[in-house]
Coordinates of C-alpha atoms and ligand atoms in Angstrom, one line a residue:
X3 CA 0.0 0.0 0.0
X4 CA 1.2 3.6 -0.9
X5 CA 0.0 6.0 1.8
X6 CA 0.3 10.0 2.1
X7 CA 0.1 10.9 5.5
X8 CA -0.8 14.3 6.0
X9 CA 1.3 15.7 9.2
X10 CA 3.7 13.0 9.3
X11 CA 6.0 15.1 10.8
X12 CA 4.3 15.2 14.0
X13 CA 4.1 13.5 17.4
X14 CA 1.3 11.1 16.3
X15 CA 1.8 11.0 12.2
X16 CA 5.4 10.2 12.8
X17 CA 4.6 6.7 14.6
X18 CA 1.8 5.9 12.1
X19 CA 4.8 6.3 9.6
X20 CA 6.6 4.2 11.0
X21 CA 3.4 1.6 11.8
X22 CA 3.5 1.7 8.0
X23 CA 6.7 1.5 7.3
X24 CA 7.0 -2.2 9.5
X25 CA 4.1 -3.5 8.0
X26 CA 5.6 -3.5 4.7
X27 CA 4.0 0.0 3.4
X28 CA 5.1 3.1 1.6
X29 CA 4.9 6.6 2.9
X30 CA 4.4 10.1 1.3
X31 CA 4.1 12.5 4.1
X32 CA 3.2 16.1 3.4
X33 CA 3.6 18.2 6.2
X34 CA 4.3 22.4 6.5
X35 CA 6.3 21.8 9.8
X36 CA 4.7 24.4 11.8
X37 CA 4.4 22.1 14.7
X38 CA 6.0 18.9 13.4
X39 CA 9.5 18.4 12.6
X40 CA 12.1 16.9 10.6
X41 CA 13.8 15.5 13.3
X42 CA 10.6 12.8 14.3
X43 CA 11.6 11.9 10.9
X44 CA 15.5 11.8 10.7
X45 CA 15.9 8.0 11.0
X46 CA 14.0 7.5 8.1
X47 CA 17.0 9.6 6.0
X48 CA 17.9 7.4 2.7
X49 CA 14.9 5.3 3.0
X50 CA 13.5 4.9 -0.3
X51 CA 9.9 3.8 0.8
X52 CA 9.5 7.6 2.4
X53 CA 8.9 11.0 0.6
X54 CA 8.3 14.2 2.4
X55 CA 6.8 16.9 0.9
X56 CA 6.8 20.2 3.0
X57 CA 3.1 21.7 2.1
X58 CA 0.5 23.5 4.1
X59 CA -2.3 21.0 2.9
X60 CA -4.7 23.4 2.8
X61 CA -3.8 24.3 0.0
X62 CA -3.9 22.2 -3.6
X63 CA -2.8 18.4 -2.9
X64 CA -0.3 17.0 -5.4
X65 CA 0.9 13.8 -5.1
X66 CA 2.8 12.0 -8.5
X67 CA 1.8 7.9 -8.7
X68 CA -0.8 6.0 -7.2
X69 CA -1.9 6.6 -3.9
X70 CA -4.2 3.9 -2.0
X71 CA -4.9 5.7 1.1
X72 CA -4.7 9.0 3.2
X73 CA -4.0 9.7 6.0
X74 CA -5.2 13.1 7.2
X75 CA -2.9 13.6 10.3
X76 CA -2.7 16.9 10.3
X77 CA -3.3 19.5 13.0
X78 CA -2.1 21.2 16.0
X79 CA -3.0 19.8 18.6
X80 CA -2.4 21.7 22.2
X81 CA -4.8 23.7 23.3
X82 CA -2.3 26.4 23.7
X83 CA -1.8 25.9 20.0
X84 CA -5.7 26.7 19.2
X85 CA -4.4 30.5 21.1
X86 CA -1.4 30.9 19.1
X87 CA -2.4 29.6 15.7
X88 CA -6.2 29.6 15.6
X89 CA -6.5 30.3 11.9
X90 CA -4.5 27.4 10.7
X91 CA -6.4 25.1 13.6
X92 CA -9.5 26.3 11.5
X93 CA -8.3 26.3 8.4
X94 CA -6.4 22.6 8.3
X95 CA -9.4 20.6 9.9
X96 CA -11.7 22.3 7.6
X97 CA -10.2 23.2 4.3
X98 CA -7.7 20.5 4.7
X99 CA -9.4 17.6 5.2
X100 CA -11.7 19.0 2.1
X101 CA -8.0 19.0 0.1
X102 CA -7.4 15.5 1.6
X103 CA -10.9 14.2 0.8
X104 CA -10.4 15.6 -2.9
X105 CA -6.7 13.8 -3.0
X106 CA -8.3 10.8 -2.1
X107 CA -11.0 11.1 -4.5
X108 CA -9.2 11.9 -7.1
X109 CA -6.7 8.7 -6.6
X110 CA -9.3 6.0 -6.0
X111 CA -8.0 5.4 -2.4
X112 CA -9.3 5.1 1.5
X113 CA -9.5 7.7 4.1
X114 CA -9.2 8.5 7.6
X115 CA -9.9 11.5 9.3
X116 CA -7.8 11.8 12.6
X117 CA -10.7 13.6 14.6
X118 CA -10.3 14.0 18.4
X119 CA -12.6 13.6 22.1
X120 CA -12.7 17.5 21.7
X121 CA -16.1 16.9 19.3
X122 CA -17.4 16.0 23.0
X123 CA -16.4 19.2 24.1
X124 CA -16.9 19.3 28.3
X125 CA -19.0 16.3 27.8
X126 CA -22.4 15.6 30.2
X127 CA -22.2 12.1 29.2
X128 CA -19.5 10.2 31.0
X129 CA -17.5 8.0 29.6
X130 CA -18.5 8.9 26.2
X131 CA -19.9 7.1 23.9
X132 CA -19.6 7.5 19.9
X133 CA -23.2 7.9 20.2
X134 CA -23.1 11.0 21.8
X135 CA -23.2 14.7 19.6
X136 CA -21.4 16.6 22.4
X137 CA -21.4 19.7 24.6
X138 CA -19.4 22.4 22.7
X139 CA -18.7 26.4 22.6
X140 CA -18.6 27.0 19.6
X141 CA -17.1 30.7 20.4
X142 CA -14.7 29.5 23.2
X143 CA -11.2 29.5 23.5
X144 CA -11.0 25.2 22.3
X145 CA -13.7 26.4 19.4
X146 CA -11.3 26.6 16.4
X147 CA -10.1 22.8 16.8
X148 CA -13.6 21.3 17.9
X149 CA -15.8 23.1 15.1
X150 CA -13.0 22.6 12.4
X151 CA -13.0 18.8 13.7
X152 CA -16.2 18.7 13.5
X153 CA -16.8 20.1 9.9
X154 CA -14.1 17.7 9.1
X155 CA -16.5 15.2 10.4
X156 CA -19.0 15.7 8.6
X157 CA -16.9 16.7 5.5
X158 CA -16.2 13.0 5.3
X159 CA -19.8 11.4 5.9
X160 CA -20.2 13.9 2.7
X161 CA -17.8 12.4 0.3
X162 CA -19.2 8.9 1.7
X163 CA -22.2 9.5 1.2
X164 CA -22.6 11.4 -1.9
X165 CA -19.2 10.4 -3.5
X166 CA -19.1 6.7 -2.2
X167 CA -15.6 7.6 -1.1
X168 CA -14.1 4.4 1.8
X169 CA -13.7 6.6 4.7
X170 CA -12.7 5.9 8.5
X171 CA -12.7 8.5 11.3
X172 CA -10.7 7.8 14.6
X173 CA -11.6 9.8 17.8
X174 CA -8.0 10.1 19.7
X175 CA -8.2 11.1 23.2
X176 CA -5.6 12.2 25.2
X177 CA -2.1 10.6 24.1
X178 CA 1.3 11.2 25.3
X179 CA 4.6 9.4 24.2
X180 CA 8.2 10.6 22.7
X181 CA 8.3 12.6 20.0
X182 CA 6.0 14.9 21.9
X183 CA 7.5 18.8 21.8
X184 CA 9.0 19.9 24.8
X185 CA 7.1 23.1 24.6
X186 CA 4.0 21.7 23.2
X187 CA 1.8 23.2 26.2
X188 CA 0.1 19.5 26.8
X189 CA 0.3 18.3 30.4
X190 CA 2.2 15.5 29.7
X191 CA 5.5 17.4 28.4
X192 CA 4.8 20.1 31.0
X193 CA 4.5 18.5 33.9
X194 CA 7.6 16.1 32.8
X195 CA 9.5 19.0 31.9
X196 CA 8.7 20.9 35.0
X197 CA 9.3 17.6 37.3
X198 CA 13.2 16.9 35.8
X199 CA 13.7 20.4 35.7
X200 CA 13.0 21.1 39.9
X201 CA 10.3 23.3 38.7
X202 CA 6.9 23.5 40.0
X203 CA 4.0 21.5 38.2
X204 CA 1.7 24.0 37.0
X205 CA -2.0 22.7 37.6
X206 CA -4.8 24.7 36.2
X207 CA -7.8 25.2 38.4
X208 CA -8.0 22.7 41.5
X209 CA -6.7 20.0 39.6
X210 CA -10.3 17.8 40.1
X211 CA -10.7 17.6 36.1
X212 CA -10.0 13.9 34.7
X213 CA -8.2 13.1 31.3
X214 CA -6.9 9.2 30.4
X215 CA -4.0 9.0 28.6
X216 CA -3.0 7.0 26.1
X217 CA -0.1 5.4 24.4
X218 CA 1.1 6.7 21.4
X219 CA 1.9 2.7 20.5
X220 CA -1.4 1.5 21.3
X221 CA -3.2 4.4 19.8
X222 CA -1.5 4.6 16.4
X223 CA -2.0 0.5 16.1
X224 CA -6.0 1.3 16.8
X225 CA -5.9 3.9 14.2
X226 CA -4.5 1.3 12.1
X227 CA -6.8 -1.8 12.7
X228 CA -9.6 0.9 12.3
X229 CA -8.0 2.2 8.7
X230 CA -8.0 -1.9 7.5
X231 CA -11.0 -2.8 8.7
X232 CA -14.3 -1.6 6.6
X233 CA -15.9 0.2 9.9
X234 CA -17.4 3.7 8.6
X235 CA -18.9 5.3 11.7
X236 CA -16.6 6.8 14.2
X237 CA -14.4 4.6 16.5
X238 CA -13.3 6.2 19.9
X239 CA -9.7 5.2 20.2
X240 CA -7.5 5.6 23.7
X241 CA -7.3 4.4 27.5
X242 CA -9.7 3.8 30.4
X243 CA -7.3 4.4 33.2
X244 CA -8.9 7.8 34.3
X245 CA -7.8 10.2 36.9
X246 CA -7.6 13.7 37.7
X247 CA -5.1 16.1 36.9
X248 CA -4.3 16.8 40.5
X249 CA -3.2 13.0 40.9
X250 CA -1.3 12.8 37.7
X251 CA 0.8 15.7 38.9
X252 CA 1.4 13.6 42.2
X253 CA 2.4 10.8 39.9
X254 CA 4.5 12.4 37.9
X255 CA 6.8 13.7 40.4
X256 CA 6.5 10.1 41.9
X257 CA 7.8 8.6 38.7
X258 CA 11.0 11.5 38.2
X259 CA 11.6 11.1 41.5
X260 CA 11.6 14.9 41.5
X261 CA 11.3 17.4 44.4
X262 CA 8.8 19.5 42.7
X263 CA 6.3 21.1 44.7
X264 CA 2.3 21.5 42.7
X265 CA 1.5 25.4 41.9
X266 CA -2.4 25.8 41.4
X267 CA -3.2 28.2 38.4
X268 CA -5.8 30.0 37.7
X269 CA -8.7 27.6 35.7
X270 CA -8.7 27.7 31.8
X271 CA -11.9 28.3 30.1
X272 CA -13.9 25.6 28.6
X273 CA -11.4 23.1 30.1
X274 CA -13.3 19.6 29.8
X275 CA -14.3 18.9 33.7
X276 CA -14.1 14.9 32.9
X277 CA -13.0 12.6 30.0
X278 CA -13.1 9.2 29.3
X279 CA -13.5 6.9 26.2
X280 CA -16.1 4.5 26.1
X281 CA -14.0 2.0 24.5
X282 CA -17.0 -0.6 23.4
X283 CA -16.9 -0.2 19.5
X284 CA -13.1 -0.4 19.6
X285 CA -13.4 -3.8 21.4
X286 CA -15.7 -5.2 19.6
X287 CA -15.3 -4.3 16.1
X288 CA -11.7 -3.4 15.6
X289 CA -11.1 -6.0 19.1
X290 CA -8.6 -4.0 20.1
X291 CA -7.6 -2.6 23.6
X292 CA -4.8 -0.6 24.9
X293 CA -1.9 -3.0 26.2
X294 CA 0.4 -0.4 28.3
X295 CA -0.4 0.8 31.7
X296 CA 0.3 4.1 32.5
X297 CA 3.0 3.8 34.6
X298 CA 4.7 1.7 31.9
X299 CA 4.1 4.2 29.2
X300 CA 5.4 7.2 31.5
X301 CA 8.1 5.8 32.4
X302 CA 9.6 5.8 28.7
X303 CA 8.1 9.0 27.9
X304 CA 9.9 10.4 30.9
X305 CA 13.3 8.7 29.7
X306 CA 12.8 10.3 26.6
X307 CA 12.1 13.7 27.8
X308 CA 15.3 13.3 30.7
X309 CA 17.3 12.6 27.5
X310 CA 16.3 15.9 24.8
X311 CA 16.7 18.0 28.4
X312 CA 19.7 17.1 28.3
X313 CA 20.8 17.6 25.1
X314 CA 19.1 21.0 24.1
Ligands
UDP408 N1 -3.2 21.1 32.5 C1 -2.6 21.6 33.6 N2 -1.4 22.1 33.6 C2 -0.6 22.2 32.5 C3 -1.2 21.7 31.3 C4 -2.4 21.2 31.3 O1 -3.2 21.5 34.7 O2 0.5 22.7 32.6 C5 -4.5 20.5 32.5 C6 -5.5 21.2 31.5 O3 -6.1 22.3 32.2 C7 -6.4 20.0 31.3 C8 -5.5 18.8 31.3 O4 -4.4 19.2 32.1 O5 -7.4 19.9 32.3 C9 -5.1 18.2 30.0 O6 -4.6 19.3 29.2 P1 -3.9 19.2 27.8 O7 -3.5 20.5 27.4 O8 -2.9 18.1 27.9 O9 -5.1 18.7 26.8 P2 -6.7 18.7 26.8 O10 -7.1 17.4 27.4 O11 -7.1 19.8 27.7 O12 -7.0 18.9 25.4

């Protein structure tokens, strides 16, 4: 299979590039780097199954040979991204997937949306369910990555439904792994980098809000069952293991072994209060479920994090 992975320079595209690279796959991955980067893709250098293309897909899609599916990866991702490039949130899970879609179209080939537990918004329905249409500002601070994800959404059912297009669309929750950016504003490289630095863990609000991480291993092999098997509705895909983000900071400095003390910030607004994937489609249909505990998949995030601290 030939596959263009759209943002396969970042934290997530990266590792499905490599998912498809071991299972015998070629990758084109278009990416304009302005939260990805080269380096997630440096060990691939000289290998001839992999082409990079440095694009803003938003704009005209062209990809020389065939092309059996795409993979539209492509986004930023941290909230404190949707402050500092809310535009190109809008504009890449709106007018790119439309590019994408047309790509695909145009080549004959499959599709999947990545699309995100954000369509929930601060859910009312917990865990959550596929089934449910969400609770969502669409004027708030998070509004330029949940409406554009959600136009993506339905942007796909479109060219299903009226083009007959193969399409997939994966719901990520919250996933954490290397490759992450140091200063990607997530809580997973913030409290890490705060805990190995000394510094104190910056919790927003009183901490009681829930997330459940994923990952990035088991997540991008969900995304992956979900893109070979021929499942068209949406599939949540990430971890059970829920708990607030006042305990996860107590963990983390557990787990670094760090002498950081917790500093309570002032709340953000629209910050999701709980959030948890009902997993029940992905265990059924794909029969899938996430392998590696949280502690486990700290633990190497944090060893990759202790060694780019000490190297930048
Ligand atoms: N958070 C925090 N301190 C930080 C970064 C994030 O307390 O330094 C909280 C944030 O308010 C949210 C949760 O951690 O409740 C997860 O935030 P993240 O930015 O990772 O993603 P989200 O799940 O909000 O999209």
């Amino acid at each position: 299979m030939r596959a263009v992975v759209t943002g396969g320079a970042g934290f997530l595209g990266s590792h499905l590039v490599d998912l498809l690279l071991s299972n015998g796959h070629e990758a084109v991955i278009i990416d304009n780097l302005i939260t990805g980067s080269t380096d997630n893709l440096a060990h691939l250098a000289g290998n001839s199954r992999v082409k990079f293309i440095k694009q803003d897909v938003t704009e005209f899609l062209f990809v020389e040979g065939p092309v059996d599916f795409v993979f539209h990866f492509a986004s930023p991702a941290s909230p404190v991204d949707f402050l500092r490039f809310p535009i190109p949130v809008l504009k890449v899970g709106a007018l790119g997937t439309h590019k994408a879609l047309g790509l695909a179209k145009a080549k004959g080939a499959r599709f999947m949306l990545a699309s995100t537990s954000e369509v929930y918004g601060d859910p009312l329905v917990h865990p959550q369910p596929e089934t449910y249409w969400g609770n969502v500002n669409p004027i708030g601070p998070r509004a330029v990555y949940d409406e554009a994800k959600r136009y993506g959404e339905a942007m796909t059912m479109a060219y299903r439904n009226f083009h007959g297009l193969q399409t997939r669309i994966v719901r990520f929750f919250n996933t954490y792994g290397p490759r992450m950016r140091l200063d990607d504003g997530r809580v997973v490289p913030n409290f890490v980098k705060q805990a190995l630095l000394g510094e104190p863990l910056t919790v927003y609000g009183d901490g009681s809000q829930t997330r459940s991480f994923g990952f990035y291993k088991d997540i991008v092999d969900g995304a992956y069952r979900l893109a070979m098997s021929d499942y068209a509705e949406p599939v949540n895909i990430g971890n059970t293991d829920e708990l607030t983000i006042l305990d996860f900071a107590k963990l983390i400095i557990e787990l670094t072994g760090s002498s950081s003390t917790i500093e309570i910030l002032p709340p953000l607004g629209d910050d999701p209060k709980q959030r948890k994937p009902d997993l029940t489609r992905a265990n059924t249909i794909l029969e899938w479920h996430p392998t590696t505990g949280l502690r486990e998949g700290l633990a190497i995030t944090i060893e990759h994090f202790r060694a780019r601290l000490a190297t930048s």
